[in-house]
Tab-separated table of C-alpha atoms in Angstrom:
chain	number	residue	atom	x	y	z
A	681	MET	CA	-37.891	-13.163	-23.477
A	682	SER	CA	-36.667	-13.350	-27.067
A	683	ASN	CA	-33.034	-13.937	-27.751
A	684	GLY	CA	-32.708	-10.531	-29.415
A	685	ALA	CA	-34.137	-8.765	-26.459
A	686	GLU	CA	-31.825	-10.641	-24.072
A	687	THR	CA	-28.735	-9.782	-26.192
A	688	ARG	CA	-29.703	-6.124	-26.161
A	689	ILE	CA	-30.141	-6.174	-22.334
A	690	LEU	CA	-26.707	-7.839	-21.874
A	691	ARG	CA	-25.101	-5.450	-24.316
A	692	SER	CA	-26.512	-2.411	-22.552
A	693	ARG	CA	-25.453	-3.736	-19.238
A	694	ALA	CA	-21.962	-4.270	-20.490
A	695	LYS	CA	-21.854	-0.844	-21.897
A	696	ILE	CA	-22.953	0.633	-18.512
A	697	VAL	CA	-20.312	-1.316	-16.528
A	698	ALA	CA	-17.546	-0.269	-18.952
A	699	ALA	CA	-18.729	3.430	-18.714
A	700	ALA	CA	-18.947	3.152	-14.959
A	701	GLU	CA	-15.443	1.687	-14.678
A	702	ASP	CA	-14.011	4.577	-16.661
A	703	CYS	CA	-15.863	7.277	-14.623
A	704	PHE	CA	-15.169	5.777	-11.225
A	705	LEU	CA	-11.465	5.226	-12.054
A	706	HIS	CA	-11.015	8.774	-13.185
A	707	HIS	CA	-13.275	10.654	-10.734
A	708	GLY	CA	-13.729	8.343	-7.748
A	709	PHE	CA	-16.974	7.408	-6.110
A	710	LEU	CA	-18.006	10.790	-4.841
A	711	GLY	CA	-16.838	12.512	-7.985
A	712	THR	CA	-18.949	10.385	-10.259
A	713	ASN	CA	-22.696	10.837	-10.937
A	714	MET	CA	-25.156	8.497	-12.695
A	715	ASP	CA	-25.833	11.118	-15.384
A	716	ALA	CA	-22.198	11.011	-16.491
A	717	ILE	CA	-22.285	7.213	-16.532
A	718	ALA	CA	-25.526	7.120	-18.562
A	719	GLU	CA	-24.126	9.688	-21.041
A	720	GLN	CA	-21.016	7.776	-21.626
A	721	ALA	CA	-22.764	4.531	-21.994
A	722	GLY	CA	-25.207	6.083	-24.365
A	723	VAL	CA	-28.264	4.997	-22.393
A	724	SER	CA	-30.821	6.834	-20.310
A	725	LYS	CA	-30.362	7.313	-16.590
A	726	GLN	CA	-33.530	5.267	-16.142
A	727	THR	CA	-31.899	2.391	-17.838
A	728	VAL	CA	-28.837	2.561	-15.536
A	729	TYR	CA	-31.091	2.563	-12.425
A	730	ALA	CA	-33.146	-0.325	-13.913
A	731	HIS	CA	-29.983	-2.487	-14.228
A	732	PHE	CA	-28.160	-1.420	-11.029
A	733	GLY	CA	-30.522	0.255	-8.648
A	734	SER	CA	-27.970	2.626	-7.110
A	735	LYS	CA	-24.553	4.127	-7.594
A	736	GLU	CA	-23.315	2.068	-4.739
A	737	ALA	CA	-24.467	-1.155	-6.283
A	738	LEU	CA	-22.831	-0.174	-9.614
A	739	PHE	CA	-19.592	0.700	-7.798
A	740	ILE	CA	-19.540	-2.648	-6.112
A	741	GLN	CA	-20.176	-4.454	-9.313
A	742	VAL	CA	-17.310	-2.616	-11.138
A	743	VAL	CA	-14.771	-3.290	-8.288
A	744	GLU	CA	-15.768	-6.873	-7.845
A	745	ARG	CA	-15.489	-7.566	-11.517
A	746	MET	CA	-11.977	-5.953	-11.730
A	747	THR	CA	-10.583	-7.669	-8.702
A	748	GLY	CA	-11.971	-11.177	-9.711
A	749	GLY	CA	-10.620	-10.680	-13.257
A	750	ALA	CA	-7.029	-10.007	-12.091
A	751	ALA	CA	-7.014	-12.961	-9.682
A	752	HIS	CA	-8.284	-15.136	-12.532
A	753	GLU	CA	-5.582	-13.786	-14.830
A	754	ILE	CA	-2.769	-14.634	-12.373
A	755	GLY	CA	-4.227	-18.168	-12.332
A	756	GLU	CA	-4.390	-18.253	-8.481
A	757	ASP	CA	-7.270	-20.682	-8.497
A	758	VAL	CA	-5.279	-23.262	-10.336
A	759	GLU	CA	-3.535	-26.045	-8.449
A	760	ASP	CA	0.088	-25.638	-9.482
A	761	ASP	CA	1.823	-28.839	-10.649
A	762	LEU	CA	5.130	-28.518	-9.022
A	763	GLU	CA	6.569	-32.029	-9.831
A	764	GLY	CA	10.078	-31.607	-11.264
A	765	ILE	CA	10.022	-27.758	-11.086
A	766	PRO	CA	12.885	-26.443	-8.991
A	767	VAL	CA	11.832	-24.089	-6.159
A	768	ARG	CA	13.810	-21.219	-7.563
A	769	ASP	CA	12.044	-21.496	-10.930
A	770	PHE	CA	8.593	-21.578	-9.338
A	771	LEU	CA	9.253	-18.539	-7.080
A	772	LEU	CA	10.738	-16.548	-9.965
A	773	LYS	CA	7.632	-17.398	-12.174
A	774	VAL	CA	5.204	-16.415	-9.370
A	775	ALA	CA	7.027	-13.088	-8.665
A	776	LYS	CA	7.287	-12.088	-12.346
A	777	ASP	CA	3.670	-13.058	-13.123
A	778	GLN	CA	2.321	-11.120	-10.198
A	779	LEU	CA	4.440	-8.024	-10.803
A	780	SER	CA	3.491	-7.895	-14.493
A	781	ILE	CA	-0.173	-8.569	-13.995
A	782	VAL	CA	-0.879	-6.434	-10.899
A	783	LEU	CA	1.352	-3.449	-11.626
A	784	THR	CA	-0.783	-1.855	-14.442
A	785	PRO	CA	-2.011	1.698	-14.348
A	786	ARG	CA	-5.665	0.290	-14.408
A	787	LEU	CA	-5.308	-2.071	-11.431
A	788	MET	CA	-3.299	0.431	-9.482
A	789	ARG	CA	-5.994	2.991	-10.099
A	790	LEU	CA	-8.598	0.555	-8.873
A	791	ARG	CA	-6.593	-0.183	-5.761
A	792	ARG	CA	-6.160	3.547	-4.911
A	793	MET	CA	-9.832	4.060	-5.356
A	794	VAL	CA	-10.764	1.104	-3.166
A	795	ILE	CA	-8.270	2.231	-0.469
A	796	GLY	CA	-9.606	5.742	-0.537
A	797	GLU	CA	-13.170	4.363	-0.043
A	798	VAL	CA	-12.370	1.738	2.604
A	799	GLU	CA	-14.332	3.433	5.279
A	800	ARG	CA	-17.475	3.894	3.091
A	801	PHE	CA	-17.170	0.394	1.452
A	802	PRO	CA	-15.220	-1.893	3.833
A	803	ASP	CA	-16.426	-5.032	1.993
A	804	LEU	CA	-14.712	-3.814	-1.234
A	805	GLY	CA	-11.283	-3.535	0.592
A	806	LYS	CA	-11.874	-6.885	2.031
A	807	SER	CA	-12.773	-8.389	-1.304
A	808	LEU	CA	-9.667	-6.919	-3.008
A	809	TYR	CA	-7.536	-8.164	-0.204
A	810	GLU	CA	-9.009	-11.710	-0.462
A	811	ASN	CA	-8.847	-11.771	-4.249
A	812	GLY	CA	-5.349	-10.236	-4.228
A	813	PRO	CA	-2.680	-10.671	-1.524
A	814	ALA	CA	-4.584	-13.400	0.475
A	815	ARG	CA	-5.139	-15.627	-2.588
A	816	SER	CA	-1.567	-15.208	-3.745
A	817	ILE	CA	-0.236	-16.051	-0.277
A	818	ASP	CA	-2.392	-19.221	-0.194
A	819	ARG	CA	-0.946	-20.243	-3.518
A	820	ILE	CA	2.659	-19.667	-2.312
A	821	ALA	CA	1.995	-21.353	0.964
A	822	ARG	CA	0.816	-24.571	-0.912
A	823	ALA	CA	4.011	-24.539	-2.877
A	824	ILE	CA	6.202	-23.964	0.223
A	825	ASP	CA	4.487	-26.894	1.849
A	826	HIS	CA	5.449	-29.037	-1.144
A	827	TYR	CA	9.058	-27.836	-1.357
A	828	ALA	CA	9.625	-28.470	2.399
A	829	SER	CA	8.513	-32.038	1.737
A	830	THR	CA	11.001	-32.401	-1.070
A	831	GLY	CA	13.773	-30.995	1.063
A	832	GLU	CA	14.382	-27.904	-1.165
A	833	LEU	CA	13.111	-25.607	1.703
A	834	ARG	CA	13.806	-26.009	5.295
A	835	PRO	CA	10.862	-27.040	7.491
A	836	THR	CA	8.994	-23.850	8.097
A	837	GLU	CA	5.527	-22.385	8.734
A	838	PRO	CA	4.343	-22.155	5.117
A	839	ARG	CA	1.806	-19.356	5.530
A	840	ALA	CA	4.228	-17.083	7.507
A	841	ALA	CA	7.008	-17.787	4.893
A	842	ALA	CA	4.588	-17.139	1.975
A	843	THR	CA	3.428	-13.893	3.493
A	844	HIS	CA	6.993	-12.672	3.712
A	845	PHE	CA	7.651	-13.660	0.127
A	846	ASN	CA	4.543	-12.038	-1.189
A	847	TRP	CA	5.234	-8.693	0.376
A	848	LEU	CA	8.953	-8.794	-0.266
A	849	VAL	CA	7.988	-8.928	-3.954
A	850	MET	CA	4.854	-6.746	-3.982
A	851	GLY	CA	5.276	-4.300	-1.133
A	852	GLY	CA	7.862	-1.845	-2.598
A	853	PRO	CA	6.385	-1.595	-6.192
A	854	ILE	CA	2.826	-1.384	-4.939
A	855	GLY	CA	3.798	1.099	-2.159
A	856	SER	CA	5.470	3.437	-4.558
A	857	ALA	CA	2.608	3.001	-7.222
A	858	MET	CA	0.083	3.949	-4.484
A	859	LEU	CA	1.791	7.241	-3.617
A	860	LEU	CA	3.532	8.247	-6.770
A	861	GLY	CA	0.784	7.379	-9.263
A	862	ASP	CA	1.635	5.712	-12.608
A	863	ALA	CA	5.140	7.300	-12.472
A	864	GLY	CA	5.766	5.053	-9.342
A	865	ILE	CA	5.258	1.888	-11.368
A	866	PRO	CA	8.743	0.450	-11.933
A	867	GLY	CA	9.866	-0.440	-15.480
A	868	LYS	CA	9.983	-4.004	-16.868
A	869	SER	CA	13.657	-4.510	-16.450
A	870	ASP	CA	13.767	-3.035	-12.894
A	871	LEU	CA	10.958	-5.482	-12.004
A	872	GLY	CA	13.046	-8.450	-13.424
A	873	VAL	CA	16.091	-7.500	-11.320
A	874	HIS	CA	13.746	-6.956	-8.339
A	875	ALA	CA	12.148	-10.376	-8.745
A	876	ARG	CA	15.318	-12.306	-8.991
A	877	GLU	CA	16.754	-10.477	-5.847
A	878	CYS	CA	13.627	-11.331	-3.917
A	879	VAL	CA	13.954	-14.989	-4.787
A	880	ARG	CA	17.610	-14.865	-3.683
A	881	ILE	CA	16.778	-13.284	-0.377
A	882	PHE	CA	13.895	-15.766	0.281
A	883	LEU	CA	16.058	-18.758	-0.545
A	884	CYS	CA	18.862	-17.411	1.756
A	885	ALA	CA	16.410	-17.430	4.623
A	886	PHE	CA	14.200	-20.438	3.828
A	887	GLY	CA	16.085	-22.612	1.390
A	888	SER	CA	17.908	-25.847	2.402
A	889	GLU	CA	21.703	-25.365	2.259
A	890	ALA	CA	22.001	-26.947	-1.241
A	891	VAL	CA	19.417	-24.529	-2.701
A	892	SER	CA	20.371	-21.219	-0.996
A	893	GLU	CA	24.066	-21.526	-1.734
A	894	SER	CA	23.717	-22.475	-5.474
B	1035	MET	CA	0.313	43.651	15.955
B	1036	SER	CA	-0.001	43.195	19.779
B	1037	ASN	CA	1.038	39.907	21.313
B	1038	GLY	CA	-2.538	39.196	22.376
B	1039	ALA	CA	-3.852	39.525	18.794
B	1040	GLU	CA	-1.109	37.389	17.444
B	1041	THR	CA	-1.885	34.706	20.034
B	1042	ARG	CA	-5.561	34.763	19.073
B	1043	ILE	CA	-4.782	34.370	15.435
B	1044	LEU	CA	-2.395	31.365	16.008
B	1045	ARG	CA	-4.970	29.902	18.397
B	1046	SER	CA	-7.790	30.089	15.761
B	1047	ARG	CA	-5.452	28.839	13.046
B	1048	ALA	CA	-4.599	25.791	15.137
B	1049	LYS	CA	-8.337	25.220	15.920
B	1050	ILE	CA	-8.998	25.343	12.121
B	1051	VAL	CA	-6.300	22.819	11.285
B	1052	ALA	CA	-7.414	20.444	14.002
B	1053	ALA	CA	-11.049	20.647	12.871
B	1054	ALA	CA	-9.909	20.237	9.205
B	1055	GLU	CA	-7.867	17.185	10.020
B	1056	ASP	CA	-10.808	15.579	11.676
B	1057	CYS	CA	-13.225	16.323	8.956
B	1058	PHE	CA	-10.919	15.246	6.118
B	1059	LEU	CA	-9.882	12.132	7.840
B	1060	HIS	CA	-13.472	11.059	8.310
B	1061	HIS	CA	-15.127	12.261	5.140
B	1062	GLY	CA	-12.237	12.582	2.631
B	1063	PHE	CA	-11.590	15.672	0.530
B	1064	LEU	CA	-14.715	15.728	-1.591
B	1065	GLY	CA	-16.982	14.800	1.300
B	1066	THR	CA	-15.753	17.705	3.455
B	1067	ASN	CA	-16.866	21.313	3.059
B	1068	MET	CA	-15.553	24.499	4.541
B	1069	ASP	CA	-18.873	25.112	6.522
B	1070	ALA	CA	-18.386	21.898	8.458
B	1071	ILE	CA	-14.796	22.784	9.228
B	1072	ALA	CA	-15.807	26.311	10.343
B	1073	GLU	CA	-18.545	24.893	12.533
B	1074	GLN	CA	-16.314	22.354	14.104
B	1075	ALA	CA	-13.550	24.914	14.721
B	1076	GLY	CA	-16.076	27.395	16.239
B	1077	VAL	CA	-15.055	30.214	13.824
B	1078	SER	CA	-16.821	31.717	10.803
B	1079	LYS	CA	-16.299	30.483	7.294
B	1080	GLN	CA	-14.795	33.917	6.456
B	1081	THR	CA	-12.086	33.283	9.078
B	1082	VAL	CA	-11.305	29.931	7.597
B	1083	TYR	CA	-10.930	31.484	4.154
B	1084	ALA	CA	-8.891	34.353	5.602
B	1085	HIS	CA	-6.399	31.816	6.951
B	1086	PHE	CA	-6.227	29.349	4.151
B	1087	GLY	CA	-7.760	30.749	0.958
B	1088	SER	CA	-9.251	27.433	-0.326
B	1089	LYS	CA	-10.249	23.919	0.740
B	1090	GLU	CA	-7.331	22.587	-1.379
B	1091	ALA	CA	-4.820	24.819	0.499
B	1092	LEU	CA	-6.142	23.703	3.802
B	1093	PHE	CA	-6.139	20.060	2.710
B	1094	ILE	CA	-2.509	20.329	1.712
B	1095	GLN	CA	-1.583	22.074	4.978
B	1096	VAL	CA	-3.297	19.237	6.982
B	1097	VAL	CA	-1.470	16.432	5.088
B	1098	GLU	CA	1.944	18.113	5.099
B	1099	ARG	CA	1.718	18.691	8.823
B	1100	MET	CA	0.782	15.070	9.531
B	1101	THR	CA	3.467	13.448	7.337
B	1102	GLY	CA	6.148	15.789	8.553
B	1103	GLY	CA	5.170	15.069	12.122
B	1104	ALA	CA	5.356	11.302	11.684
B	1105	ALA	CA	8.740	11.447	10.031
B	1106	HIS	CA	10.002	13.735	12.940
B	1107	GLU	CA	8.683	11.271	15.525
B	1108	ILE	CA	10.592	8.349	13.947
B	1109	GLY	CA	13.651	10.459	14.219
B	1110	GLU	CA	14.682	9.921	10.559
B	1111	ASP	CA	16.346	13.226	10.385
B	1112	VAL	CA	18.842	12.324	13.112
B	1113	GLU	CA	22.208	10.878	12.238
B	1114	ASP	CA	22.344	7.530	13.964
B	1115	ASP	CA	25.295	6.804	16.074
B	1116	LEU	CA	26.043	3.114	15.214
B	1117	GLU	CA	29.435	2.870	17.058
B	1118	GLY	CA	29.378	-0.323	19.077
B	1119	ILE	CA	25.745	-1.228	18.167
B	1120	PRO	CA	25.440	-4.637	16.569
B	1121	VAL	CA	23.770	-4.623	13.230
B	1122	ARG	CA	20.971	-6.935	14.475
B	1123	ASP	CA	20.105	-4.567	17.408
B	1124	PHE	CA	19.948	-1.567	15.060
B	1125	LEU	CA	17.783	-3.274	12.422
B	1126	LEU	CA	15.349	-4.586	15.102
B	1127	LYS	CA	15.074	-1.157	16.649
B	1128	VAL	CA	14.378	0.544	13.294
B	1129	ALA	CA	11.758	-2.140	12.475
B	1130	LYS	CA	10.041	-1.900	15.759
B	1131	ASP	CA	10.140	2.003	15.821
B	1132	GLN	CA	8.701	2.247	12.295
B	1133	LEU	CA	5.923	-0.397	12.807
B	1134	SER	CA	4.783	1.173	16.110
B	1135	ILE	CA	4.845	4.836	14.928
B	1136	VAL	CA	3.399	4.338	11.437
B	1137	LEU	CA	0.722	1.774	12.088
B	1138	THR	CA	-1.733	3.927	13.997
B	1139	PRO	CA	-5.291	4.343	12.874
B	1140	ARG	CA	-4.700	8.051	12.404
B	1141	LEU	CA	-1.728	7.726	10.066
B	1142	MET	CA	-3.236	4.814	8.245
B	1143	ARG	CA	-6.382	6.930	7.549
B	1144	LEU	CA	-4.152	9.729	6.347
B	1145	ARG	CA	-2.407	7.374	4.022
B	1146	ARG	CA	-5.615	5.952	2.646
B	1147	MET	CA	-6.888	9.472	2.004
B	1148	VAL	CA	-3.663	10.636	0.264
B	1149	ILE	CA	-3.714	7.456	-1.915
B	1150	GLY	CA	-7.359	7.997	-2.788
B	1151	GLU	CA	-6.532	11.570	-3.885
B	1152	VAL	CA	-3.296	10.957	-5.746
B	1153	GLU	CA	-4.635	11.952	-9.080
B	1154	ARG	CA	-6.081	15.208	-7.799
B	1155	PHE	CA	-3.145	16.038	-5.529
B	1156	PRO	CA	-0.046	14.259	-6.884
B	1157	ASP	CA	2.304	16.490	-4.809
B	1158	LEU	CA	0.739	15.086	-1.594
B	1159	GLY	CA	1.429	11.470	-2.543
B	1160	LYS	CA	4.997	12.529	-3.360
B	1161	SER	CA	5.400	14.288	-0.056
B	1162	LEU	CA	4.134	11.326	1.868
B	1163	TYR	CA	6.434	9.033	-0.105
B	1164	GLU	CA	9.408	11.330	0.553
B	1165	ASN	CA	8.600	11.891	4.152
B	1166	GLY	CA	7.785	8.232	4.680
B	1167	PRO	CA	9.376	5.335	2.878
B	1168	ALA	CA	12.105	7.287	1.006
B	1169	ARG	CA	13.361	8.923	4.214
B	1170	SER	CA	13.392	5.643	6.060
B	1171	ILE	CA	15.182	3.914	3.160
B	1172	ASP	CA	17.838	6.691	3.313
B	1173	ARG	CA	18.428	6.098	6.986
B	1174	ILE	CA	18.686	2.393	6.639
B	1175	ALA	CA	21.027	2.744	3.578
B	1176	ARG	CA	23.399	4.907	5.654
B	1177	ALA	CA	23.453	2.286	8.347
B	1178	ILE	CA	23.979	-0.523	5.858
B	1179	ASP	CA	26.966	1.328	4.343
B	1180	HIS	CA	28.378	1.546	7.810
B	1181	TYR	CA	27.855	-2.134	8.693
B	1182	ALA	CA	29.417	-3.155	5.341
B	1183	SER	CA	32.527	-1.205	6.389
B	1184	THR	CA	32.698	-3.037	9.809
B	1185	GLY	CA	32.328	-6.407	8.094
B	1186	GLU	CA	28.988	-7.186	9.736
B	1187	LEU	CA	27.216	-7.033	6.391
B	1188	ARG	CA	28.588	-8.438	3.162
B	1189	PRO	CA	29.545	-5.604	0.633
B	1190	THR	CA	26.285	-4.741	-1.094
B	1191	GLU	CA	24.453	-1.847	-2.890
B	1192	PRO	CA	23.208	-0.113	0.340
B	1193	ARG	CA	20.102	1.571	-1.207
B	1194	ALA	CA	18.825	-1.526	-2.845
B	1195	ALA	CA	19.334	-3.553	0.278
B	1196	ALA	CA	17.683	-0.914	2.422
B	1197	THR	CA	14.739	-0.781	0.091
B	1198	HIS	CA	14.228	-4.549	0.510
B	1199	PHE	CA	14.483	-4.317	4.280
B	1200	ASN	CA	12.013	-1.359	4.419
B	1201	TRP	CA	9.284	-3.169	2.459
B	1202	LEU	CA	9.926	-6.585	4.015
B	1203	VAL	CA	9.041	-4.862	7.269
B	1204	MET	CA	6.424	-2.404	6.221
B	1205	GLY	CA	4.812	-3.849	3.095
B	1206	GLY	CA	2.628	-6.590	4.762
B	1207	PRO	CA	1.239	-4.562	7.658
B	1208	ILE	CA	0.602	-1.414	5.577
B	1209	GLY	CA	-0.865	-3.484	2.763
B	1210	SER	CA	-3.431	-5.139	4.999
B	1211	ALA	CA	-4.105	-1.844	6.944
B	1212	MET	CA	-4.793	-0.120	3.680
B	1213	LEU	CA	-7.400	-2.653	2.489
B	1214	LEU	CA	-8.875	-3.922	5.753
B	1215	GLY	CA	-9.054	-0.699	7.653
B	1216	ASP	CA	-8.190	-0.477	11.314
B	1217	ALA	CA	-8.964	-4.170	11.639
B	1218	GLY	CA	-6.026	-4.794	9.315
B	1219	ILE	CA	-3.516	-3.270	11.706
B	1220	PRO	CA	-1.655	-6.172	13.358
B	1221	GLY	CA	-1.476	-6.366	17.153
B	1222	LYS	CA	1.614	-5.403	19.108
B	1223	SER	CA	2.883	-8.906	19.729
B	1224	ASP	CA	2.337	-9.999	16.135
B	1225	LEU	CA	4.348	-6.988	15.066
B	1226	GLY	CA	7.211	-7.941	17.481
B	1227	VAL	CA	7.386	-11.433	15.915
B	1228	HIS	CA	7.191	-9.949	12.451
B	1229	ALA	CA	10.093	-7.481	13.233
B	1230	ARG	CA	12.335	-10.276	14.469
B	1231	GLU	CA	11.641	-12.541	11.556
B	1232	CYS	CA	12.320	-9.689	9.034
B	1233	VAL	CA	15.668	-9.035	10.716
B	1234	ARG	CA	16.508	-12.740	10.521
B	1235	ILE	CA	15.550	-12.883	6.786
B	1236	PHE	CA	17.556	-9.855	5.944
B	1237	LEU	CA	20.662	-11.024	7.799
B	1238	CYS	CA	20.470	-14.422	6.096
B	1239	ALA	CA	20.668	-12.614	2.731
B	1240	PHE	CA	22.946	-9.720	3.576
B	1241	GLY	CA	24.829	-10.547	6.803
B	1242	SER	CA	28.445	-11.687	6.793
B	1243	GLU	CA	28.612	-15.362	7.805
B	1244	ALA	CA	29.389	-14.700	11.415
B	1245	VAL	CA	26.282	-12.509	11.768
B	1246	SER	CA	23.710	-14.406	9.699
B	1247	GLU	CA	24.460	-17.729	11.452
B	1248	SER	CA	24.475	-16.451	15.061
């Protein structure tokens, strides 16, 4: 295949995925048809089918791309270098990063759509769970393990403690964004107050005495 | 109207609502049509329309009934009599009650469906929020206010503290049930461990010294 042909194919694929993302996020899986996606992408319906085979396959592609993208942005794959970073600073950074990256109208709409389709597409719910909360809990657990070894946290079961921290931070804001729509996404300064208070609560329960009382 | 006629009308209305609940929970709003509901209820489609006017109206009726029913079951309308009940016991009871009543396959399916339809039916999301988390936070806040006055909790902003407790308890289990389906609902003994640990964490952060160290 010539380079020009390959570029054209990739470009039309990208246009289809972008159009599909827009249609699915606004009308849901059942409310979207391939004609609308083709029209918005400016290609024929045949081209959409040639690339993706079915509406299901295209839906999966869109959701996987969005969940993977968000996980990558939070940097959850990266091994944190914690040497010299106080536990309080690390936890506050994690909380703020997660809140600001996850609580966007676009990702909240994706999450609502995946939740609404969990029975039809259980693998997508699983994938969002693994790319979202599970990955973030893994990252926090590794850090808790480290801070237990430096004595900044009391000895504890790292994954259980990390799970509590994750949901203490994310449970409320996500819960309200799920049910109240974009209006349920707290503002930036509220999220800052929330993040600091979650870190305080966590350190009261899991910090060594020196840390939790400072 | 004779009593017999009235009874027949109420009975057919109840059959329609039960059939609609079943259809909506299994196929979602868009995936359900009035023919299927009529067939399952054993009445004509005309009868369904005579009672409810539209699929939207019936959907709203089903969701409102289910959310109101759950709130009633938790007893969130009741003024708690806290005299002589230690704060730890109260919090543990609230946590266990909420977890066992809310985390059922039926209510989790309802919540997924409402979340998936938030853009089409924003009032339903709001209603579930108000009948669910908001009502539970109100109840906990009243109790926190009481326990701050007895000295069992440190002086604190009751609603903010209640919000943290609510999501510390509910955020993780609901988050995983939303994305992982019924398989994401934790087992009874896991929920017991979870409830006790949430109470411990909360009391470390908000309990007066005597309470949090006992």
